[in-house]
Amino acid sequence: MSPHEVEDLLREYAPQVLVALVRRHGDFDACEDAVQEALIAAARQWPGRETVPDDPRAWLLTVARRRYVDHVRGEAARRRREDAVAFATPASERVARAADAPATGWDDSLPLLFLCCHPDLSPPSRIALTLRAVGGLTTAQIAAAFLVPEATMAQRVSRAKQTIKAAGGSLALPEGEERTARLAEVRHVLYLIFNEGYTASAGDQLTVPELSMEAIRLARLLHRLLPEDTETAGLLALMLLTDARRPARTGPDGELVPLAEQDRGRWDGGLVAEGVELIGRTLRRGRVGPYQLQAAIAAVHDEAKTADATDWPQILALYELLERTGPNPVVTLNRAVAVAMVHGPAAGLALLDESAKDRRTARHHRLLAARAHLLELLGDDEAAAEAYREAARRTTSGPERRHLTERASRLG
C-alpha cells in the first residue's frame, strides 16, 4: 500500500478510534495524544506492506489503548495505575456498545466535530484541533500548512485541549439552540480551513491543496451525517465548485491567473458537475442560507463557457440576496464588482466608496485591488496603477503581491 493510500485510510479511521477511546476512558487530552501516536506508528509501519491489518480500526485502537495505558502507568503507582485503567469506563457506559466493537458507521464523528468547535475555543484553536483530532493530521503537518513553527502549533493544540477539559467538554451532543449554534461553528471552521487552502493568507504559494482537500473531506463527512441540513449541503457544493478551478489558478511559474483569464478547459469537470447537481437539488428545498447562495454564485461562474458568457445580472441578483441574508464587507465588495459588470465601472466604484467607510475593509488589499480593477476598466490607468501598487504593499501573499505589482507595471 502506498503512503498516500495509507494516509487516506488513517484519516478515515482517526475520528472513530479517538471517539472509541474517549468513550472508554473519558480523558480527551490523553486519548487524543494516544491516537496520534498510534497514527504515527501506522504511518511508519504500513506503507510498503502487501496488506494492511485485516481490521485497521482494531489495530489502531489496540495501539492507542496501549499508549494510553502507558501514559496512565507513568503517572501513578502500580496499584493506582491498574485501578485507573480498570475503572475508567463510567457506569453509564458499561452497558453500551464496547469501544473496540466493529465500527457501525460515522455517527460518532459528529459529537467529535462539535467538541472540537467548543464555544470556549478561539477560531484558530478550533481549526487546529479539528484538523488534528478529526482530520488525523499531525501537529507538524498543520504547522506547515499555516506557516507557523511546530512548537507554536503544538502549544495551540495543547491549550485547546486544556480549555475543553476545564470547560467540562464531552461527546454528548448539545440540544436545541445550542446544537444549532455549534453546527454553525463547525461549518464556519470547515469554511475557514478551505479558504486558507484555496488562497493562502501568507507565504510564497498561492494555494495549500492539502487543506482544501481535507476541508472537502470533512464537509463530505458532515453532509453524510446530516443529509437534511441544507446549509451543510451548500457549503460542500461551494467547496466543490470553487476547488474545481484550482488547476487553472496558477501559471507555469506559480503565478496567479485571475478567473477571467483562466483556461476553463483545465477546470475539474467532475467537481463542477457534482457541485452544480448538489446545489441545484438543495436550492429546490426552499430553505436558502448564505452558503447555498455563495454556491449558486460559484455555479453560475463555473457553467459559463467563457468569461464573456458569464451571466452577471444573475450573479448580481444573488449577491443582493446574499447581502440581505448574510451581510458582511466581503459580500459588499464582491457585489460592487458585479454591479460594475452590469451597470458599468463607475457604479461599482461608487459602491466601493461606501465599503471604504467600513474600518474592517477600508485598507484591506482586496478592496484596493478591486478598486484598481474597476479604475482600469474605466480607463484611468494612472489611478489604477497606484491602487494596484498599494494593494501589493498590503497583501501578505507572495503570489498576490507579484500579480498586483505586475498589473501596476503594465499600466504604469
mmCIF file of C-alpha atoms in Angstrom:
data_model
loop_
_atom_site.group_PDB
_atom_site.id
_atom_site.type_symbol
_atom_site.label_atom_id
_atom_site.label_comp_id
_atom_site.label_asym_id
_atom_site.label_seq_id
_atom_site.Cartn_x
_atom_site.Cartn_y
_atom_site.Cartn_z
ATOM 1 C CA MET A 1 0.000 0.000 0.000
ATOM 2 C CA SER A 2 1.367 3.412 -0.954
ATOM 3 C CA PRO A 3 1.977 6.159 1.645
ATOM 4 C CA HIS A 4 -0.854 8.209 0.099
ATOM 5 C CA GLU A 5 -3.316 5.311 0.421
ATOM 6 C CA VAL A 6 -2.220 4.751 3.999
ATOM 7 C CA GLU A 7 -2.733 8.441 4.786
ATOM 8 C CA ASP A 8 -6.280 8.339 3.391
ATOM 9 C CA LEU A 9 -7.041 5.238 5.439
ATOM 10 C CA LEU A 10 -5.683 6.748 8.641
ATOM 11 C CA ARG A 11 -7.722 9.928 8.205
ATOM 12 C CA GLU A 12 -10.827 7.810 7.736
ATOM 13 C CA TYR A 13 -10.307 5.867 10.967
ATOM 14 C CA ALA A 14 -8.746 8.571 13.172
ATOM 15 C CA PRO A 15 -12.021 10.088 14.496
ATOM 16 C CA GLN A 16 -13.601 6.662 15.016
ATOM 17 C CA VAL A 17 -10.673 5.447 17.090
ATOM 18 C CA LEU A 18 -10.499 8.666 19.112
ATOM 19 C CA VAL A 19 -14.207 8.587 19.963
ATOM 20 C CA ALA A 20 -13.972 4.923 20.962
ATOM 21 C CA LEU A 21 -11.045 5.661 23.277
ATOM 22 C CA VAL A 22 -12.688 8.743 24.803
ATOM 23 C CA ARG A 23 -15.916 6.848 25.442
ATOM 24 C CA ARG A 24 -13.934 4.153 27.235
ATOM 25 C CA HIS A 25 -11.595 6.364 29.262
ATOM 26 C CA GLY A 26 -13.105 9.850 29.263
ATOM 27 C CA ASP A 27 -9.799 11.775 29.133
ATOM 28 C CA PHE A 28 -9.895 13.640 25.798
ATOM 29 C CA ASP A 29 -6.416 15.139 26.175
ATOM 30 C CA ALA A 30 -4.555 11.888 26.897
ATOM 31 C CA CYS A 31 -6.711 9.877 24.484
ATOM 32 C CA GLU A 32 -6.033 12.295 21.627
ATOM 33 C CA ASP A 33 -2.277 12.069 22.269
ATOM 34 C CA ALA A 34 -2.506 8.274 22.300
ATOM 35 C CA VAL A 35 -4.370 8.187 18.985
ATOM 36 C CA GLN A 36 -1.778 10.484 17.406
ATOM 37 C CA GLU A 37 0.964 8.095 18.497
ATOM 38 C CA ALA A 38 -0.968 5.175 17.010
ATOM 39 C CA LEU A 39 -1.401 7.038 13.721
ATOM 40 C CA ILE A 40 2.317 7.799 13.586
ATOM 41 C CA ALA A 41 3.122 4.138 14.243
ATOM 42 C CA ALA A 42 0.809 3.042 11.443
ATOM 43 C CA ALA A 43 2.229 5.631 9.035
ATOM 44 C CA ARG A 44 5.688 4.197 9.658
ATOM 45 C CA GLN A 45 4.760 0.501 9.515
ATOM 46 C CA TRP A 46 2.011 0.121 6.910
ATOM 47 C CA PRO A 47 3.452 1.636 3.699
ATOM 48 C CA GLY A 48 5.215 -0.958 1.580
ATOM 49 C CA ARG A 49 3.383 -3.879 3.152
ATOM 50 C CA GLU A 50 1.424 -6.108 0.808
ATOM 51 C CA THR A 51 -1.621 -5.709 3.028
ATOM 52 C CA VAL A 52 -2.624 -3.539 5.918
ATOM 53 C CA PRO A 53 -4.013 -5.260 9.025
ATOM 54 C CA ASP A 54 -7.263 -7.129 8.381
ATOM 55 C CA ASP A 55 -9.040 -4.707 10.718
ATOM 56 C CA PRO A 56 -7.167 -1.365 10.584
ATOM 57 C CA ARG A 57 -9.530 0.232 13.119
ATOM 58 C CA ALA A 58 -8.962 -2.526 15.653
ATOM 59 C CA TRP A 59 -5.191 -2.303 15.105
ATOM 60 C CA LEU A 60 -5.196 1.438 15.692
ATOM 61 C CA LEU A 61 -7.462 1.117 18.716
ATOM 62 C CA THR A 62 -5.255 -1.556 20.255
ATOM 63 C CA VAL A 63 -2.099 0.511 19.792
ATOM 64 C CA ALA A 64 -3.787 3.691 21.025
ATOM 65 C CA ARG A 65 -5.116 1.903 24.101
ATOM 66 C CA ARG A 66 -1.623 0.623 24.892
ATOM 67 C CA ARG A 67 -0.239 4.138 24.581
ATOM 68 C CA TYR A 68 -2.979 5.428 26.859
ATOM 69 C CA VAL A 69 -2.293 2.735 29.457
ATOM 70 C CA ASP A 70 1.421 3.548 29.291
ATOM 71 C CA HIS A 71 0.528 7.173 29.955
ATOM 72 C CA VAL A 72 -1.571 6.265 32.991
ATOM 73 C CA ARG A 73 1.082 3.935 34.333
ATOM 74 C CA GLY A 74 3.661 6.677 34.037
ATOM 75 C CA GLU A 75 1.734 8.944 36.392
ATOM 76 C CA ALA A 76 0.782 6.820 39.383
ATOM 77 C CA ALA A 77 1.803 3.858 41.478
ATOM 78 C CA ARG A 78 1.160 0.353 40.076
ATOM 79 C CA ARG A 79 -1.984 -0.237 42.140
ATOM 80 C CA ARG A 80 -3.448 3.182 41.334
ATOM 81 C CA ARG A 81 -2.485 2.753 37.678
ATOM 82 C CA GLU A 82 -4.308 -0.533 37.365
ATOM 83 C CA ASP A 83 -7.352 0.807 39.203
ATOM 84 C CA ALA A 84 -7.480 3.907 36.998
ATOM 85 C CA VAL A 85 -7.498 1.832 33.820
ATOM 86 C CA ALA A 86 -9.868 -0.787 35.201
ATOM 87 C CA PHE A 87 -12.476 1.733 36.358
ATOM 88 C CA ALA A 88 -12.036 4.418 33.700
ATOM 89 C CA THR A 89 -15.273 3.474 31.978
ATOM 90 C CA PRO A 90 -18.221 5.351 33.561
ATOM 91 C CA ALA A 91 -21.009 3.163 34.920
ATOM 92 C CA SER A 92 -23.417 4.594 32.374
ATOM 93 C CA GLU A 93 -21.149 3.398 29.571
ATOM 94 C CA ARG A 94 -20.650 -0.180 30.781
ATOM 95 C CA VAL A 95 -23.810 -1.412 29.121
ATOM 96 C CA ALA A 96 -23.180 0.488 25.879
ATOM 97 C CA ARG A 97 -21.516 -0.874 22.756
ATOM 98 C CA ALA A 98 -17.932 -1.820 23.529
ATOM 99 C CA ALA A 99 -15.384 0.756 22.445
ATOM 100 C CA ASP A 100 -13.479 -1.872 20.484
ATOM 101 C CA ALA A 101 -16.556 -3.307 18.809
ATOM 102 C CA PRO A 102 -16.639 -3.227 14.989
ATOM 103 C CA ALA A 103 -17.450 0.188 13.602
ATOM 104 C CA THR A 104 -21.105 0.704 12.702
ATOM 105 C CA GLY A 105 -20.738 3.943 10.753
ATOM 106 C CA TRP A 106 -19.742 7.581 11.062
ATOM 107 C CA ASP A 107 -22.197 8.674 13.743
ATOM 108 C CA ASP A 108 -19.527 9.171 16.401
ATOM 109 C CA SER A 109 -17.704 11.734 14.286
ATOM 110 C CA LEU A 110 -20.468 14.322 14.727
ATOM 111 C CA PRO A 111 -20.044 14.769 18.504
ATOM 112 C CA LEU A 112 -16.267 14.863 17.965
ATOM 113 C CA LEU A 113 -16.642 17.694 15.436
ATOM 114 C CA PHE A 114 -18.911 19.534 17.867
ATOM 115 C CA LEU A 115 -16.394 19.061 20.683
ATOM 116 C CA CYS A 116 -13.521 20.433 18.585
ATOM 117 C CA CYS A 117 -15.618 23.553 17.894
ATOM 118 C CA HIS A 118 -16.383 24.190 21.564
ATOM 119 C CA PRO A 119 -17.556 27.797 22.138
ATOM 120 C CA ASP A 120 -14.755 28.441 24.646
ATOM 121 C CA LEU A 121 -12.136 27.941 21.917
ATOM 122 C CA SER A 122 -10.866 30.650 19.581
ATOM 123 C CA PRO A 123 -11.295 30.103 15.817
ATOM 124 C CA PRO A 124 -7.575 29.263 15.306
ATOM 125 C CA SER A 125 -7.770 26.703 18.130
ATOM 126 C CA ARG A 126 -10.920 25.149 16.670
ATOM 127 C CA ILE A 127 -9.218 24.822 13.302
ATOM 128 C CA ALA A 128 -6.079 23.243 14.748
ATOM 129 C CA LEU A 129 -7.963 20.799 16.957
ATOM 130 C CA THR A 130 -10.375 19.806 14.180
ATOM 131 C CA LEU A 131 -7.532 19.084 11.778
ATOM 132 C CA ARG A 132 -5.674 17.042 14.367
ATOM 133 C CA ALA A 133 -8.494 15.172 16.135
ATOM 134 C CA VAL A 134 -10.929 14.671 13.249
ATOM 135 C CA GLY A 135 -8.635 15.118 10.279
ATOM 136 C CA GLY A 136 -5.846 12.938 11.627
ATOM 137 C CA LEU A 137 -3.128 15.429 10.647
ATOM 138 C CA THR A 138 -0.017 15.646 12.763
ATOM 139 C CA THR A 139 0.947 18.848 14.516
ATOM 140 C CA ALA A 140 3.872 19.205 12.104
ATOM 141 C CA GLN A 141 1.543 18.960 9.082
ATOM 142 C CA ILE A 142 -0.844 21.568 10.479
ATOM 143 C CA ALA A 143 2.024 23.911 11.357
ATOM 144 C CA ALA A 144 3.494 23.594 7.862
ATOM 145 C CA ALA A 145 0.120 24.334 6.263
ATOM 146 C CA PHE A 146 -0.285 27.537 8.292
ATOM 147 C CA LEU A 147 3.385 28.560 8.076
ATOM 148 C CA VAL A 148 3.987 28.643 11.824
ATOM 149 C CA PRO A 149 6.628 26.828 13.897
ATOM 150 C CA GLU A 150 5.653 23.340 15.022
ATOM 151 C CA ALA A 151 6.179 24.350 18.652
ATOM 152 C CA THR A 152 3.687 27.196 18.230
ATOM 153 C CA MET A 153 1.049 24.871 16.787
ATOM 154 C CA ALA A 154 1.745 22.278 19.499
ATOM 155 C CA GLN A 155 1.079 24.922 22.152
ATOM 156 C CA ARG A 156 -2.135 25.939 20.379
ATOM 157 C CA VAL A 157 -3.402 22.341 20.305
ATOM 158 C CA SER A 158 -2.377 21.747 23.919
ATOM 159 C CA ARG A 159 -4.129 24.912 25.121
ATOM 160 C CA ALA A 160 -7.245 23.937 23.170
ATOM 161 C CA LYS A 161 -7.401 20.533 24.847
ATOM 162 C CA GLN A 162 -6.852 22.056 28.264
ATOM 163 C CA THR A 163 -9.629 24.574 27.615
ATOM 164 C CA ILE A 164 -12.040 21.779 26.710
ATOM 165 C CA LYS A 165 -11.023 19.876 29.828
ATOM 166 C CA ALA A 166 -11.559 22.936 32.041
ATOM 167 C CA ALA A 167 -14.944 23.582 30.426
ATOM 168 C CA GLY A 168 -16.049 20.019 31.076
ATOM 169 C CA GLY A 169 -16.481 19.321 27.365
ATOM 170 C CA SER A 170 -17.848 15.897 26.480
ATOM 171 C CA LEU A 171 -19.005 13.884 23.486
ATOM 172 C CA ALA A 172 -22.641 14.453 24.413
ATOM 173 C CA LEU A 173 -24.392 16.283 21.579
ATOM 174 C CA PRO A 174 -25.846 19.655 22.595
ATOM 175 C CA GLU A 175 -29.569 20.137 22.178
ATOM 176 C CA GLY A 176 -31.858 22.823 20.797
ATOM 177 C CA GLU A 177 -30.427 26.248 20.042
ATOM 178 C CA GLU A 178 -27.004 25.290 21.370
ATOM 179 C CA ARG A 179 -26.811 22.440 18.863
ATOM 180 C CA THR A 180 -27.814 24.770 16.012
ATOM 181 C CA ALA A 181 -25.185 27.309 17.069
ATOM 182 C CA ARG A 182 -22.468 24.658 17.399
ATOM 183 C CA LEU A 183 -23.282 23.246 13.965
ATOM 184 C CA ALA A 184 -22.901 26.743 12.515
ATOM 185 C CA GLU A 185 -19.456 26.960 14.154
ATOM 186 C CA VAL A 186 -18.465 23.599 12.678
ATOM 187 C CA ARG A 187 -19.446 24.767 9.207
ATOM 188 C CA HIS A 188 -17.551 28.029 9.721
ATOM 189 C CA VAL A 189 -14.388 26.197 10.786
ATOM 190 C CA LEU A 190 -14.513 23.975 7.687
ATOM 191 C CA TYR A 191 -15.106 27.080 5.553
ATOM 192 C CA LEU A 192 -12.042 28.796 7.057
ATOM 193 C CA ILE A 193 -9.894 25.694 6.516
ATOM 194 C CA PHE A 194 -10.961 25.522 2.881
ATOM 195 C CA ASN A 195 -10.347 29.212 2.259
ATOM 196 C CA GLU A 196 -6.855 29.060 3.731
ATOM 197 C CA GLY A 197 -6.109 26.132 1.443
ATOM 198 C CA TYR A 198 -7.584 27.768 -1.647
ATOM 199 C CA THR A 199 -5.861 31.135 -1.152
ATOM 200 C CA ALA A 200 -3.102 31.007 1.453
ATOM 201 C CA SER A 201 -3.068 34.151 3.592
ATOM 202 C CA ALA A 202 0.734 34.273 3.623
ATOM 203 C CA GLY A 203 3.791 32.705 2.049
ATOM 204 C CA ASP A 204 5.088 32.104 -1.462
ATOM 205 C CA GLN A 205 2.457 29.555 -2.536
ATOM 206 C CA LEU A 206 -0.971 30.675 -3.686
ATOM 207 C CA THR A 207 -2.693 27.505 -2.524
ATOM 208 C CA VAL A 208 -2.258 24.774 0.081
ATOM 209 C CA PRO A 209 -4.139 21.906 -1.595
ATOM 210 C CA GLU A 210 -3.843 19.632 1.431
ATOM 211 C CA LEU A 211 -6.016 21.992 3.474
ATOM 212 C CA SER A 212 -8.643 22.391 0.759
ATOM 213 C CA MET A 213 -8.880 18.650 0.219
ATOM 214 C CA GLU A 214 -9.146 17.994 3.953
ATOM 215 C CA ALA A 215 -11.893 20.609 4.277
ATOM 216 C CA ILE A 216 -13.803 18.945 1.431
ATOM 217 C CA ARG A 217 -13.347 15.522 3.029
ATOM 218 C CA LEU A 218 -14.691 16.776 6.359
ATOM 219 C CA ALA A 219 -17.553 18.628 4.642
ATOM 220 C CA ARG A 220 -18.493 15.385 2.872
ATOM 221 C CA LEU A 221 -18.437 13.664 6.240
ATOM 222 C CA LEU A 222 -20.650 16.335 7.813
ATOM 223 C CA HIS A 223 -23.077 16.163 4.887
ATOM 224 C CA ARG A 224 -23.225 12.380 5.205
ATOM 225 C CA LEU A 225 -24.021 12.735 8.909
ATOM 226 C CA LEU A 226 -26.622 15.489 8.375
ATOM 227 C CA PRO A 227 -28.031 14.951 4.867
ATOM 228 C CA GLU A 228 -31.107 17.089 5.575
ATOM 229 C CA ASP A 229 -29.130 20.183 6.592
ATOM 230 C CA THR A 230 -29.304 22.478 3.581
ATOM 231 C CA GLU A 231 -26.521 24.834 4.646
ATOM 232 C CA THR A 232 -24.095 21.929 5.068
ATOM 233 C CA ALA A 233 -25.008 20.799 1.554
ATOM 234 C CA GLY A 234 -24.499 24.366 0.350
ATOM 235 C CA LEU A 235 -21.078 24.544 1.985
ATOM 236 C CA LEU A 236 -19.982 21.289 0.340
ATOM 237 C CA ALA A 237 -21.264 22.459 -3.053
ATOM 238 C CA LEU A 238 -19.419 25.770 -2.649
ATOM 239 C CA MET A 239 -16.173 23.957 -1.910
ATOM 240 C CA LEU A 240 -16.547 21.597 -4.878
ATOM 241 C CA LEU A 241 -17.416 24.364 -7.347
ATOM 242 C CA THR A 242 -14.578 26.566 -6.126
ATOM 243 C CA ASP A 243 -11.906 23.883 -5.908
ATOM 244 C CA ALA A 244 -12.781 22.772 -9.447
ATOM 245 C CA ARG A 245 -10.938 25.886 -10.701
ATOM 246 C CA ARG A 246 -7.759 25.287 -8.721
ATOM 247 C CA PRO A 247 -5.773 23.613 -11.570
ATOM 248 C CA ALA A 248 -6.144 26.792 -13.663
ATOM 249 C CA ARG A 249 -5.488 29.356 -10.910
ATOM 250 C CA THR A 250 -1.726 29.320 -11.358
ATOM 251 C CA GLY A 251 0.516 29.512 -14.399
ATOM 252 C CA PRO A 252 3.668 27.513 -15.213
ATOM 253 C CA ASP A 253 5.762 29.504 -12.723
ATOM 254 C CA GLY A 254 3.165 29.555 -9.967
ATOM 255 C CA GLU A 255 1.871 32.988 -10.917
ATOM 256 C CA LEU A 256 -1.732 33.898 -10.089
ATOM 257 C CA VAL A 257 -4.187 33.673 -13.002
ATOM 258 C CA PRO A 258 -7.397 35.710 -12.478
ATOM 259 C CA LEU A 259 -10.747 33.993 -13.058
ATOM 260 C CA ALA A 260 -11.455 35.888 -16.270
ATOM 261 C CA GLU A 261 -8.124 34.763 -17.770
ATOM 262 C CA GLN A 262 -8.175 31.111 -16.707
ATOM 263 C CA ASP A 263 -8.136 28.229 -19.175
ATOM 264 C CA ARG A 264 -11.535 26.742 -18.369
ATOM 265 C CA GLY A 265 -10.558 23.522 -20.070
ATOM 266 C CA ARG A 266 -8.298 22.868 -17.069
ATOM 267 C CA TRP A 267 -11.174 23.078 -14.596
ATOM 268 C CA ASP A 268 -12.217 19.796 -12.982
ATOM 269 C CA GLY A 269 -15.419 18.917 -14.829
ATOM 270 C CA GLY A 270 -16.308 16.167 -12.377
ATOM 271 C CA LEU A 271 -16.277 18.549 -9.420
ATOM 272 C CA VAL A 272 -18.259 21.129 -11.384
ATOM 273 C CA ALA A 273 -20.948 18.596 -12.284
ATOM 274 C CA GLU A 274 -21.151 17.277 -8.723
ATOM 275 C CA GLY A 275 -21.343 20.755 -7.237
ATOM 276 C CA VAL A 276 -23.972 22.003 -9.703
ATOM 277 C CA GLU A 277 -26.141 18.939 -9.107
ATOM 278 C CA LEU A 278 -25.839 19.233 -5.333
ATOM 279 C CA ILE A 279 -26.684 22.942 -5.129
ATOM 280 C CA GLY A 280 -29.498 22.577 -7.646
ATOM 281 C CA ARG A 281 -31.058 19.792 -5.596
ATOM 282 C CA THR A 282 -30.565 21.726 -2.350
ATOM 283 C CA LEU A 283 -31.984 25.066 -3.513
ATOM 284 C CA ARG A 284 -35.218 23.355 -4.553
ATOM 285 C CA ARG A 285 -35.866 22.518 -0.911
ATOM 286 C CA GLY A 286 -36.556 26.186 -0.183
ATOM 287 C CA ARG A 287 -34.502 26.827 2.980
ATOM 288 C CA VAL A 288 -31.859 29.120 1.475
ATOM 289 C CA GLY A 289 -28.890 30.364 3.502
ATOM 290 C CA PRO A 290 -25.571 32.153 2.835
ATOM 291 C CA TYR A 291 -23.545 29.057 1.904
ATOM 292 C CA GLN A 292 -26.177 27.988 -0.618
ATOM 293 C CA LEU A 293 -26.209 31.439 -2.208
ATOM 294 C CA GLN A 294 -22.409 31.501 -2.449
ATOM 295 C CA ALA A 295 -22.538 28.057 -4.065
ATOM 296 C CA ALA A 296 -25.167 29.286 -6.542
ATOM 297 C CA ILE A 297 -22.880 32.192 -7.496
ATOM 298 C CA ALA A 298 -19.968 29.782 -7.966
ATOM 299 C CA ALA A 299 -22.191 27.573 -10.136
ATOM 300 C CA VAL A 300 -23.073 30.486 -12.440
ATOM 301 C CA HIS A 301 -19.356 31.212 -12.901
ATOM 302 C CA ASP A 302 -18.491 27.547 -13.486
ATOM 303 C CA GLU A 303 -21.261 26.943 -16.021
ATOM 304 C CA ALA A 304 -20.169 29.854 -18.232
ATOM 305 C CA LYS A 305 -18.193 28.521 -21.194
ATOM 306 C CA THR A 306 -16.156 31.739 -21.363
ATOM 307 C CA ALA A 307 -15.661 34.765 -19.130
ATOM 308 C CA ASP A 308 -17.672 36.911 -21.559
ATOM 309 C CA ALA A 309 -20.572 34.452 -21.333
ATOM 310 C CA THR A 310 -20.907 34.897 -17.556
ATOM 311 C CA ASP A 311 -24.458 35.767 -16.511
ATOM 312 C CA TRP A 312 -23.555 38.841 -14.452
ATOM 313 C CA PRO A 313 -27.162 40.007 -13.916
ATOM 314 C CA GLN A 314 -27.931 36.690 -12.235
ATOM 315 C CA ILE A 315 -24.764 36.917 -10.140
ATOM 316 C CA LEU A 316 -25.688 40.456 -9.081
ATOM 317 C CA ALA A 317 -29.187 39.327 -8.073
ATOM 318 C CA LEU A 318 -27.673 36.515 -5.997
ATOM 319 C CA TYR A 319 -25.225 38.895 -4.294
ATOM 320 C CA GLU A 320 -28.075 41.267 -3.446
ATOM 321 C CA LEU A 321 -29.954 38.366 -1.847
ATOM 322 C CA LEU A 322 -26.781 37.217 -0.070
ATOM 323 C CA GLU A 323 -26.211 40.675 1.352
ATOM 324 C CA ARG A 324 -29.690 40.560 2.874
ATOM 325 C CA THR A 325 -29.267 37.082 4.391
ATOM 326 C CA GLY A 326 -25.620 37.248 5.482
ATOM 327 C CA PRO A 327 -24.270 40.801 5.221
ATOM 328 C CA ASN A 328 -20.526 41.357 5.577
ATOM 329 C CA PRO A 329 -17.905 43.646 3.985
ATOM 330 C CA VAL A 330 -16.555 40.921 1.658
ATOM 331 C CA VAL A 331 -20.018 40.323 0.210
ATOM 332 C CA THR A 332 -20.422 44.065 -0.375
ATOM 333 C CA LEU A 333 -17.044 44.198 -2.098
ATOM 334 C CA ASN A 334 -17.963 41.323 -4.409
ATOM 335 C CA ARG A 335 -21.351 42.885 -5.122
ATOM 336 C CA ALA A 336 -19.559 46.073 -6.183
ATOM 337 C CA VAL A 337 -17.660 44.110 -8.837
ATOM 338 C CA ALA A 338 -20.933 42.540 -10.039
ATOM 339 C CA VAL A 339 -22.541 45.997 -10.153
ATOM 340 C CA ALA A 340 -19.630 47.196 -12.281
ATOM 341 C CA MET A 341 -20.056 44.306 -14.709
ATOM 342 C CA VAL A 342 -23.781 45.026 -15.085
ATOM 343 C CA HIS A 343 -24.060 48.824 -14.735
ATOM 344 C CA GLY A 344 -20.533 49.979 -15.511
ATOM 345 C CA PRO A 345 -17.314 50.544 -13.500
ATOM 346 C CA ALA A 346 -18.393 53.981 -12.220
ATOM 347 C CA ALA A 347 -21.380 52.410 -10.433
ATOM 348 C CA GLY A 348 -19.116 49.764 -8.929
ATOM 349 C CA LEU A 349 -16.619 52.369 -7.729
ATOM 350 C CA ALA A 350 -19.405 54.306 -6.011
ATOM 351 C CA LEU A 351 -20.299 51.183 -4.050
ATOM 352 C CA LEU A 352 -16.629 50.628 -3.171
ATOM 353 C CA ASP A 353 -16.536 54.151 -1.754
ATOM 354 C CA GLU A 354 -19.250 53.048 0.671
ATOM 355 C CA SER A 355 -17.236 49.929 1.582
ATOM 356 C CA ALA A 356 -14.207 52.113 2.300
ATOM 357 C CA LYS A 357 -16.125 53.638 5.201
ATOM 358 C CA ASP A 358 -16.115 50.250 6.950
ATOM 359 C CA ARG A 359 -12.985 50.035 9.107
ATOM 360 C CA ARG A 360 -12.819 46.260 8.556
ATOM 361 C CA THR A 361 -12.095 46.675 4.855
ATOM 362 C CA ALA A 362 -11.070 50.314 4.405
ATOM 363 C CA ARG A 363 -7.374 49.492 3.959
ATOM 364 C CA HIS A 364 -7.688 45.814 3.023
ATOM 365 C CA HIS A 365 -5.729 44.770 -0.046
ATOM 366 C CA ARG A 366 -8.775 43.131 -1.649
ATOM 367 C CA LEU A 367 -10.741 46.382 -1.641
ATOM 368 C CA LEU A 368 -7.745 48.217 -3.098
ATOM 369 C CA ALA A 369 -7.299 45.519 -5.762
ATOM 370 C CA ALA A 370 -10.998 45.712 -6.692
ATOM 371 C CA ARG A 371 -10.769 49.493 -6.927
ATOM 372 C CA ALA A 372 -7.701 49.181 -9.169
ATOM 373 C CA HIS A 373 -9.522 46.728 -11.453
ATOM 374 C CA LEU A 374 -12.550 48.996 -11.832
ATOM 375 C CA LEU A 375 -10.360 52.064 -12.410
ATOM 376 C CA GLU A 376 -8.581 50.104 -15.134
ATOM 377 C CA LEU A 377 -11.925 49.262 -16.747
ATOM 378 C CA LEU A 378 -12.840 52.944 -16.530
ATOM 379 C CA GLY A 379 -9.628 53.859 -18.384
ATOM 380 C CA ASP A 380 -7.915 55.697 -15.522
ATOM 381 C CA ASP A 381 -4.601 53.847 -15.844
ATOM 382 C CA GLU A 382 -2.592 56.134 -13.574
ATOM 383 C CA ALA A 383 -5.003 55.823 -10.621
ATOM 384 C CA ALA A 384 -5.400 52.104 -11.296
ATOM 385 C CA ALA A 385 -1.630 51.545 -11.212
ATOM 386 C CA GLU A 386 -1.305 53.386 -7.900
ATOM 387 C CA ALA A 387 -4.161 51.338 -6.404
ATOM 388 C CA TYR A 388 -2.529 48.115 -7.615
ATOM 389 C CA ARG A 389 0.767 49.142 -6.018
ATOM 390 C CA GLU A 390 -0.938 49.995 -2.725
ATOM 391 C CA ALA A 391 -2.772 46.659 -2.742
ATOM 392 C CA ALA A 392 0.528 44.862 -3.402
ATOM 393 C CA ARG A 393 2.090 46.588 -0.386
ATOM 394 C CA ARG A 394 -0.725 45.414 1.862
ATOM 395 C CA THR A 395 -1.097 41.758 0.922
ATOM 396 C CA THR A 396 0.889 39.096 2.808
ATOM 397 C CA SER A 397 0.622 36.592 -0.056
ATOM 398 C CA GLY A 398 3.682 36.375 -2.291
ATOM 399 C CA PRO A 399 1.803 35.311 -5.459
ATOM 400 C CA GLU A 400 -0.825 38.029 -4.971
ATOM 401 C CA ARG A 401 1.887 40.669 -4.433
ATOM 402 C CA ARG A 402 3.685 39.650 -7.612
ATOM 403 C CA HIS A 403 0.427 39.650 -9.593
ATOM 404 C CA LEU A 404 -0.635 43.090 -8.348
ATOM 405 C CA THR A 405 2.826 44.536 -8.944
ATOM 406 C CA GLU A 406 2.824 43.167 -12.493
ATOM 407 C CA ARG A 407 -0.556 44.752 -13.135
ATOM 408 C CA ALA A 408 0.719 48.108 -11.917
ATOM 409 C CA SER A 409 3.872 47.854 -14.032
ATOM 410 C CA ARG A 410 1.857 47.034 -17.150
ATOM 411 C CA LEU A 411 -0.243 50.163 -16.672
ATOM 412 C CA GLY A 412 2.500 52.474 -15.440
#
